[in-house]
Short mmCIF file of C-alpha atoms in Angstrom, two decimals:
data_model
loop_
_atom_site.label_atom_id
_atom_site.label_comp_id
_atom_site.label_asym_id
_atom_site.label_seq_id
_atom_site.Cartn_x
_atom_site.Cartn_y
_atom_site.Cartn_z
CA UNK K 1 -91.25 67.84 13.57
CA UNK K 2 -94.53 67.58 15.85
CA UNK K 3 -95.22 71.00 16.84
CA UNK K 4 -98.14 71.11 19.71
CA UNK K 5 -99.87 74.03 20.81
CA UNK K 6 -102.64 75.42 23.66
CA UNK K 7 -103.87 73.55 26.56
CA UNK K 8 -102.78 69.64 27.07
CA UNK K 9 -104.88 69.05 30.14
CA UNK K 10 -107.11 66.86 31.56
CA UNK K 11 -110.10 69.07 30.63
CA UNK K 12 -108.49 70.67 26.97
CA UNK K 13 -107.86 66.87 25.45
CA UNK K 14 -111.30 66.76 24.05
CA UNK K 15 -110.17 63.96 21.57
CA UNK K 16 -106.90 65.24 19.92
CA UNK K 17 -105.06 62.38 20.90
CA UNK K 18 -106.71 60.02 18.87
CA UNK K 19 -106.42 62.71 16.08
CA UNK K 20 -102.29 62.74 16.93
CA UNK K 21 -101.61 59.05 17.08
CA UNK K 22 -103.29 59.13 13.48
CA UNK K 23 -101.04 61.35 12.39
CA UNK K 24 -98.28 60.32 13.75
CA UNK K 25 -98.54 56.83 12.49
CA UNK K 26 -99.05 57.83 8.85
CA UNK K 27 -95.88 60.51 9.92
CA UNK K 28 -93.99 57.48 10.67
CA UNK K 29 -94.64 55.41 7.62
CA UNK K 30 -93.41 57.78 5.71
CA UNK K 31 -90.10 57.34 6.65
CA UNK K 32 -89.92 60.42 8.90
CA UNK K 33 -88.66 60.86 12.47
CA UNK K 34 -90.69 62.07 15.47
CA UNK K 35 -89.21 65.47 17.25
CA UNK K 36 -91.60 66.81 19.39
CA UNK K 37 -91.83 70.50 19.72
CA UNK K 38 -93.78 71.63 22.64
CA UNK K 39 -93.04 75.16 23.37
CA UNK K 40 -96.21 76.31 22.09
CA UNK K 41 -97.99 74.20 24.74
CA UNK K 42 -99.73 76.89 27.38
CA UNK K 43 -100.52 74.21 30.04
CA UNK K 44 -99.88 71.09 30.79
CA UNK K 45 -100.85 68.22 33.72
CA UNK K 46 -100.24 64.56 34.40
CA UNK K 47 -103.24 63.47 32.27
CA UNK K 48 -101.43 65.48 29.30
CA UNK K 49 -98.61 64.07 30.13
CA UNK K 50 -99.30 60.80 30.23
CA UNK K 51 -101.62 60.98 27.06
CA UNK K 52 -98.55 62.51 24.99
CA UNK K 53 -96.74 59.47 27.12
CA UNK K 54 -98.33 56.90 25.40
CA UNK K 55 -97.94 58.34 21.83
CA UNK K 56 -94.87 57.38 19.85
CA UNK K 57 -91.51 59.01 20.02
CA UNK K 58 -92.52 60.78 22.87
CA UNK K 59 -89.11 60.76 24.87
CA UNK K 60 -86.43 63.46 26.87
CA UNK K 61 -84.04 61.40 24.73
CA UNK K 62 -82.92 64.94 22.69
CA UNK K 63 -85.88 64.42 20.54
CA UNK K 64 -88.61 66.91 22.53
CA UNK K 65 -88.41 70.05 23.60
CA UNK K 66 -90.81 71.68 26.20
CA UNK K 67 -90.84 74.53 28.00
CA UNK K 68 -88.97 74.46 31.42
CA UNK K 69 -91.76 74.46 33.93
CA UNK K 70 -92.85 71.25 31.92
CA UNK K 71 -89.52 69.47 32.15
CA UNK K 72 -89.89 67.29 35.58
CA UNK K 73 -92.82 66.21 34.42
CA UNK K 74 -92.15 65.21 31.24
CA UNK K 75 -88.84 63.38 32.35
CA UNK K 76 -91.06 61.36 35.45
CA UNK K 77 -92.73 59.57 32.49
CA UNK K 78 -90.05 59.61 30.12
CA UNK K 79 -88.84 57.25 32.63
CA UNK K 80 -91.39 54.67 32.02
CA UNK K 81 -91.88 51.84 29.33
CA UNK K 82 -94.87 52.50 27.27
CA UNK K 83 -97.03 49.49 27.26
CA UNK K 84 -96.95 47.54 23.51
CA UNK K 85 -99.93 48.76 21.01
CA UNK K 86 -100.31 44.99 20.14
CA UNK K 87 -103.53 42.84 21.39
CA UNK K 88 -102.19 40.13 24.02
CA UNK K 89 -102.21 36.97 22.48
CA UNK K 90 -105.50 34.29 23.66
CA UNK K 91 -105.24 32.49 26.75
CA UNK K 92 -102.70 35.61 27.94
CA UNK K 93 -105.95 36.90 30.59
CA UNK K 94 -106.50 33.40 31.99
CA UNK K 95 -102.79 33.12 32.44
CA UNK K 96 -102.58 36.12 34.16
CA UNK K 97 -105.33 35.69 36.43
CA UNK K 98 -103.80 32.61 37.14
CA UNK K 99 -100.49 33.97 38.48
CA UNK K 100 -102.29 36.85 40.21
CA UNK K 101 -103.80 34.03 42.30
CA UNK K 102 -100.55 32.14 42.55
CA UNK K 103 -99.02 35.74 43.56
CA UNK K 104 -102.03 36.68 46.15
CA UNK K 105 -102.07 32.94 47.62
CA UNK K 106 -98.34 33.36 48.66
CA UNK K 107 -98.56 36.73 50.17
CA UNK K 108 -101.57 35.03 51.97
CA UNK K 109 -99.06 32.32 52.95
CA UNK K 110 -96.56 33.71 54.24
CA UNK K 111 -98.43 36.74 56.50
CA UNK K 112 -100.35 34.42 57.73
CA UNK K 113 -97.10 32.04 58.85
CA UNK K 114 -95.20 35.26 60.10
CA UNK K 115 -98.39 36.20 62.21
CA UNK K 116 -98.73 33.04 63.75
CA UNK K 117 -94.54 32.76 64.15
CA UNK K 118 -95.10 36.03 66.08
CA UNK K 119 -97.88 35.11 68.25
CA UNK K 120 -96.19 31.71 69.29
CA UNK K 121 -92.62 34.08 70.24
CA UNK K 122 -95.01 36.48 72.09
CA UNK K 123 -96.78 33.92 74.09
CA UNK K 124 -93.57 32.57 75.01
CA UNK K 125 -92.65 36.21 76.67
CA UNK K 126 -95.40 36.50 78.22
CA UNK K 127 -95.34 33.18 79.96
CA UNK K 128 -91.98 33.74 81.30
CA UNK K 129 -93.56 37.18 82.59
CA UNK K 130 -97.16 37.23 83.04
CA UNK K 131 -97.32 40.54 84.26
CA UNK K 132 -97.57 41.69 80.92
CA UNK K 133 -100.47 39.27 80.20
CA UNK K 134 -103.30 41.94 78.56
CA UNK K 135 -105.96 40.55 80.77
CA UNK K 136 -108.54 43.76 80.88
CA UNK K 137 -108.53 43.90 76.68
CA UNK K 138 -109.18 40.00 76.92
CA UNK K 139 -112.09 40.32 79.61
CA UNK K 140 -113.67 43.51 76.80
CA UNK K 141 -113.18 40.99 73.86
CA UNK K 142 -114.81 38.10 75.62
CA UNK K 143 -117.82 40.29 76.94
CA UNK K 144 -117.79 41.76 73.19
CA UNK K 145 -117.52 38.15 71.46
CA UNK K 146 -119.16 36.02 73.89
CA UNK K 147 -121.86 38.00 76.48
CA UNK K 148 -123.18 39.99 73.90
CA UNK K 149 -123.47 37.43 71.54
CA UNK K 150 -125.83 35.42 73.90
CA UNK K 151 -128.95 36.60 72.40
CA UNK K 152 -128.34 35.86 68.52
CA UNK K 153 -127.41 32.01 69.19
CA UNK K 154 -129.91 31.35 71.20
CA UNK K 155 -132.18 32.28 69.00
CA UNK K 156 -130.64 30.66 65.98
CA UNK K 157 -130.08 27.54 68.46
CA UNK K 158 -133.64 27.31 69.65
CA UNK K 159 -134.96 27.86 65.92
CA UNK K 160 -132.74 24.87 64.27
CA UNK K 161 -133.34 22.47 67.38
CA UNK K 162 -137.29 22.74 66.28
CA UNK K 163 -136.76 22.21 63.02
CA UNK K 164 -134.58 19.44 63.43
CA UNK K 165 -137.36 17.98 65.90
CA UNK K 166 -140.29 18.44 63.26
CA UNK K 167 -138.73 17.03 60.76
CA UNK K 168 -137.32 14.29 62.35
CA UNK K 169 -140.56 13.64 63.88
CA UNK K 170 -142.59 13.28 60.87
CA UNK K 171 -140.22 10.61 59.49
CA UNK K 172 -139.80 8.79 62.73
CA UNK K 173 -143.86 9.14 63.37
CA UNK K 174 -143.63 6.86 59.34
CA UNK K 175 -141.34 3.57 60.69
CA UNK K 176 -143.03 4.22 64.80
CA UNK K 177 -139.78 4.70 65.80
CA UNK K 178 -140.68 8.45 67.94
CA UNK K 179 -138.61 7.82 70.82
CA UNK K 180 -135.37 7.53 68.50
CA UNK K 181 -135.90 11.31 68.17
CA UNK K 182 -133.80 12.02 71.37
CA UNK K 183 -130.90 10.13 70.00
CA UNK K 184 -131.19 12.53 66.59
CA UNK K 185 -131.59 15.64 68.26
CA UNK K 186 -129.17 15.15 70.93
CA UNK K 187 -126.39 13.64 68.65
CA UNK K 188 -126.83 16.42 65.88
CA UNK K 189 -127.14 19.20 68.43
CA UNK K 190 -124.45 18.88 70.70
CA UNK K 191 -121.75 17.12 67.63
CA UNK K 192 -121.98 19.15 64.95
CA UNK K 193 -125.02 21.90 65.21
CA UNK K 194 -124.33 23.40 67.85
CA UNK K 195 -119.95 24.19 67.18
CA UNK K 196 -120.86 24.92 63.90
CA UNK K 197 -123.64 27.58 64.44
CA UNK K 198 -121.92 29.22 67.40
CA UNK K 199 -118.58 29.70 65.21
CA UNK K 200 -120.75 30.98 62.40
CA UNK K 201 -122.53 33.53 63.72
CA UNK K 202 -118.95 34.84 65.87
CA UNK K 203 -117.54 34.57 62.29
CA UNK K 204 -119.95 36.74 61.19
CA UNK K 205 -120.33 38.85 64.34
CA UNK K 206 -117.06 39.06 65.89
CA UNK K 207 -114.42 38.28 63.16
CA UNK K 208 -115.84 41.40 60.89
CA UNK K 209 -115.88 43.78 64.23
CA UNK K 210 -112.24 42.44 64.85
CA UNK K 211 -111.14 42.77 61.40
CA UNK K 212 -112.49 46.22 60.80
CA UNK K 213 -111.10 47.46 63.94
CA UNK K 214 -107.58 46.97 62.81
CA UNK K 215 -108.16 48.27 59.49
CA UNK K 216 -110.11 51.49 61.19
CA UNK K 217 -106.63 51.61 63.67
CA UNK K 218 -104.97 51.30 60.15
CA UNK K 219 -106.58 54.33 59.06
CA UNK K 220 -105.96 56.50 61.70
CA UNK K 221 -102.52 55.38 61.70
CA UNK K 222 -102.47 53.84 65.97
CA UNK K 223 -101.13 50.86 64.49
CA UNK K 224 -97.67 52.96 63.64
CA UNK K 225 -98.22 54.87 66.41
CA UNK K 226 -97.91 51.63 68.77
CA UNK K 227 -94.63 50.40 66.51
CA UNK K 228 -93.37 54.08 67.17
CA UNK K 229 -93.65 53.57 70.62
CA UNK K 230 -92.11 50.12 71.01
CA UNK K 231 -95.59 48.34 71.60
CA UNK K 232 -95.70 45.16 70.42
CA UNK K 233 -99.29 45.10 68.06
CA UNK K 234 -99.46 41.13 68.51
CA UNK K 235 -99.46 41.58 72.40
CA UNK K 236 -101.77 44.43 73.00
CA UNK K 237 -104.30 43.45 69.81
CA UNK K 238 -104.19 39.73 68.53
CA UNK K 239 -103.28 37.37 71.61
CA UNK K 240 -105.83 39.02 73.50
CA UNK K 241 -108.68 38.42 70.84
CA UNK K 242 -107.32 34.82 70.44
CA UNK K 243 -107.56 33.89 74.05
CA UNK K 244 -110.97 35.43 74.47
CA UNK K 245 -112.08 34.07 71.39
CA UNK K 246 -111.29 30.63 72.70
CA UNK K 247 -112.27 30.88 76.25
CA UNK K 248 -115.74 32.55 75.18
CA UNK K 249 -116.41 30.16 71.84
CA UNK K 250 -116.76 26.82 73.92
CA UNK K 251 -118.96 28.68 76.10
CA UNK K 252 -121.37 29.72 73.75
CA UNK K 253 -121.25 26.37 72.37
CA UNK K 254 -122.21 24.56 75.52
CA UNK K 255 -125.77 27.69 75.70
CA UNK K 256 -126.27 26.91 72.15
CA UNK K 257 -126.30 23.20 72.72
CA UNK K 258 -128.42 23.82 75.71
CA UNK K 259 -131.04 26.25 74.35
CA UNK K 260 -131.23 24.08 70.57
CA UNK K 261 -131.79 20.72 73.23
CA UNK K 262 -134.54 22.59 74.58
CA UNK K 263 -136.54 23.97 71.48
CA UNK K 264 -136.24 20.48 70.53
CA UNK K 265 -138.05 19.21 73.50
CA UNK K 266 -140.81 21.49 73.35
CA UNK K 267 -141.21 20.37 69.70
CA UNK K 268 -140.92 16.65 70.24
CA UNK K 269 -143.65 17.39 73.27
CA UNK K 270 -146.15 19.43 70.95
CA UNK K 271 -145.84 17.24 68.23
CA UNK K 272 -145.13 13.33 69.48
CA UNK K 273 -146.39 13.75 73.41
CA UNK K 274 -142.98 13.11 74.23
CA UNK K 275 -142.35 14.93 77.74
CA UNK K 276 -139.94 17.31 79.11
CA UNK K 277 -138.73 15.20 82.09
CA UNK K 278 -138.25 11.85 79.80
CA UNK K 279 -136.59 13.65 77.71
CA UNK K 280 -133.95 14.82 79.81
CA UNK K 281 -133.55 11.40 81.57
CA UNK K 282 -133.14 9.78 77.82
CA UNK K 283 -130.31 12.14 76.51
CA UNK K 284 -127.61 11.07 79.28
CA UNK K 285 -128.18 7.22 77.81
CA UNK K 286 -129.04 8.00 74.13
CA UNK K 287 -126.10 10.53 73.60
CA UNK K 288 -122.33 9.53 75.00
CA UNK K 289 -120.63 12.69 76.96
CA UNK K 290 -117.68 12.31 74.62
CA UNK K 291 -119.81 14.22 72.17
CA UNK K 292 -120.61 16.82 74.51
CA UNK K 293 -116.48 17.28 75.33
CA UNK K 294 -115.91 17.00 70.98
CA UNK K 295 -118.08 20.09 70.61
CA UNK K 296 -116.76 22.00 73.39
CA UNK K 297 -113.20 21.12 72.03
CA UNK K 298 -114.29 22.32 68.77
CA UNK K 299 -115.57 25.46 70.07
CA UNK K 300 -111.45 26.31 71.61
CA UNK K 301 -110.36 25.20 68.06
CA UNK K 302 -113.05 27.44 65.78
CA UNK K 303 -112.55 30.27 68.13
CA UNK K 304 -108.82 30.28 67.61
CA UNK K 305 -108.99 29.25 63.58
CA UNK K 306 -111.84 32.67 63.58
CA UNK K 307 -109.66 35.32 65.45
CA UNK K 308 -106.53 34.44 63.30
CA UNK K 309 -108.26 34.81 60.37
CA UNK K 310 -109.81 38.22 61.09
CA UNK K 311 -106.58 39.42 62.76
CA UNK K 312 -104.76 38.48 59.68
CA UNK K 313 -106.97 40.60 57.25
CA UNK K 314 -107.33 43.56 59.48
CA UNK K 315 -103.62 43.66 59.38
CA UNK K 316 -103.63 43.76 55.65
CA UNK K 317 -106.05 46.22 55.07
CA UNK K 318 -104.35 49.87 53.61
CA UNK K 319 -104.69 53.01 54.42
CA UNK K 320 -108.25 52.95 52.46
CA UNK K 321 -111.72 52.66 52.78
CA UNK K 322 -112.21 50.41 50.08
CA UNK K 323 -109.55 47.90 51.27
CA UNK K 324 -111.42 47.91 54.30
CA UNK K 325 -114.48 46.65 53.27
CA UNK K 326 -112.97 44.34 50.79
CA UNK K 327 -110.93 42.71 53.27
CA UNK K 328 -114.03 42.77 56.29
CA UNK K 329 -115.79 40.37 54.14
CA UNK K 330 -112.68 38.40 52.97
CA UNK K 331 -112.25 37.47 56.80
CA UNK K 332 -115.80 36.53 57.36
CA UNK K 333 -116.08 34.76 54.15
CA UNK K 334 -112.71 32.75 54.96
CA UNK K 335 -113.30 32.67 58.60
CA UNK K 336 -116.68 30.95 57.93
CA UNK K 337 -114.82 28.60 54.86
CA UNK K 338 -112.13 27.48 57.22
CA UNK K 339 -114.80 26.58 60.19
CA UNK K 340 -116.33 24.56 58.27
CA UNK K 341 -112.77 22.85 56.48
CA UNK K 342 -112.12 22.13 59.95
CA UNK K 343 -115.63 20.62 61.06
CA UNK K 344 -115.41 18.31 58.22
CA UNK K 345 -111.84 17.18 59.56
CA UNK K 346 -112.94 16.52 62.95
CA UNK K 347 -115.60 14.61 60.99
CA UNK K 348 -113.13 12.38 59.52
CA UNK K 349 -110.76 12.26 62.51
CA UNK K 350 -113.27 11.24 65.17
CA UNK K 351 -116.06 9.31 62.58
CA UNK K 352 -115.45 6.56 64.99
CA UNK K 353 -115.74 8.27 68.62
CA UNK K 354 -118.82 9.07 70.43
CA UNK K 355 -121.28 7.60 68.46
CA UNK K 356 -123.33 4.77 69.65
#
């Protein structure tokens, strides 16, 4: 018999488990049974219990006896299956990181397909009654995502169209081609630079706000409040950000383009004398509109792909403030993946369209 005594707490451990398993397994060897006597035992918490837990023999199977203040929780981990004492076998951690993934990539899958499932029977209502249409939170989210967002891309637009233009003039000053620089700059700009930057920086900028909002509304549990009261979540918080997102994202595409064009003009001007005015009249004939409509179309598509994504990890963020900032940058880190997964098939889809 295992006869315990004082204080099996989180603070009175102090290292007498190891001592007990010790003795316990040389107990065992022996050829002896394990009957726990823990009358003696003046307190006793969940650490203790679990500690004891883990040791062997420790069951309510007629084998322990405890004093009865300490029977529920004994029994809640008698309940349990104590973990096996043997090493796992190599290659078992790979394989279980492995499934983990399989495991989180499905969950993934599926919220993600019952989100959008959602959205598409919700947009469906409110076509058949647009009264319900949301249309003051989707004016806020496109003054949030697009107005104030003005500022930061023009900046980053106007800094990358005169670096594009410097370098593009030093190699083009090499071969005395100069005047080729309005096809580069123009093509680049309004194809590819300018969708991609704009989505990037809402990524960054709007998809985190949008993402931690819901898992803030998570925390202060308005999200059950609205199921409580028969709101529909998808109507009054996703579709609006979605809409806005993909009215306000071609928008800021087209300033983008605009202000990147024109820090690439004053470039090309301070560095190969080419002037304002030519410039302008060479981009209509150097660079086909259809490129101009491709990066505005990319801008609906990016702003769309970037509010689903943030929508779908603010909805799985818990009740938690670590899960919130864990899942905040898995939405801008995904958000900002999948732009740029869907640039590159636009890429491939229309290699042939627009170019000259």
């Amino acid at each position: 018999m295992v006869v315990l005594t004082g204080h099996w707490t989180l603070r009175g451990i102090d290292g007498r488990a190891g001592v007990l398993a010790s003795e316990l397994r040389r107990y065992v060897e022996e050829g002896n049974q394990v009957v726990w006597d823990c009358r003696e035992v003046q307190a006793l918490d969940n650490v203790g219990a679990l500690v004891l837990w883990r040791l062997q023999g420790f069951t309510r199977r007629g084998a322990i006896e405890v004093r009865p203040e300490h029977v529920t929780l004994c029994e809640r981990w008698s309940q349990r299956q104590a973990p096996p004492d043997t090493p796992p076998h190599v290659g078992a951690g790979l394989l279980n990181t492995l499934m983990a993934l399989e495991r989180a990539l499905w969950s993934h899958a599926l919220d993600f397909t019952a989100l959008v499932g959602q959205i598409a029977l919700d947009s469906g209502q409110l076509l058949r009654q647009p009264s319900r249409i949301p249309w003051k939170d989707i004016s806020a989210t496109i003054y949030e995502a697009g107005v104030r967002a003005l500022g930061i891309t023009a900046l980053v637009g106007a800094l990358v169209g005169i670096v594009m233009s410097y370098l593009s003039a030093l190699e083009l000053q090499t071969f005395g081609a100069q005047s080729f620089i309005v096809n580069i700059l123009g093509l680049s700009v309004m194809r590819e630079l300018g969708p991609l930057l704009a989505a990037i920086l809402v990524a960054g900028r709007s998809g985190s706000a949008m993402a931690a909002e819901l898992g803030v509304m998570r925390l202060t549990e308005e999200l059950d409040a609205l199921s409580a009261m028969g709101i529909s979540q998808t109507v009054r918080l996703i579709l609006p950000k979605i809409v806005a997102l993909a009215i306000a994202l071609p928008l800021l595409v087209i300033w983008t383009d605009a202000i990147g064009l024109l820090g690439g003009m004053v470039a090309a001007h301070v560095i190969l004398g080419i002037s304002i005015p030519s410039f302008l009249h060479a981009i209509p004939s150097a660079v086909p509109v259809v490129n101009f409509l491709l990066g505005i179309v990319k801008g609906v598509v990016f702003g769309i792909v970037v509010a689903l994504i943030a929508c779908h990890f603010g909805l799985r963020i818990q009740p938690n403030t670590l899960s919130l900032g864990v899942e905040t940058t898995n939405a801008v880190v995904t958000a900002i993946t999948a732009v740029i997964f869907v640039d590159a098939l636009f890429a491939i889809a229309f290699r042939g369209v627009g170019l000259p």
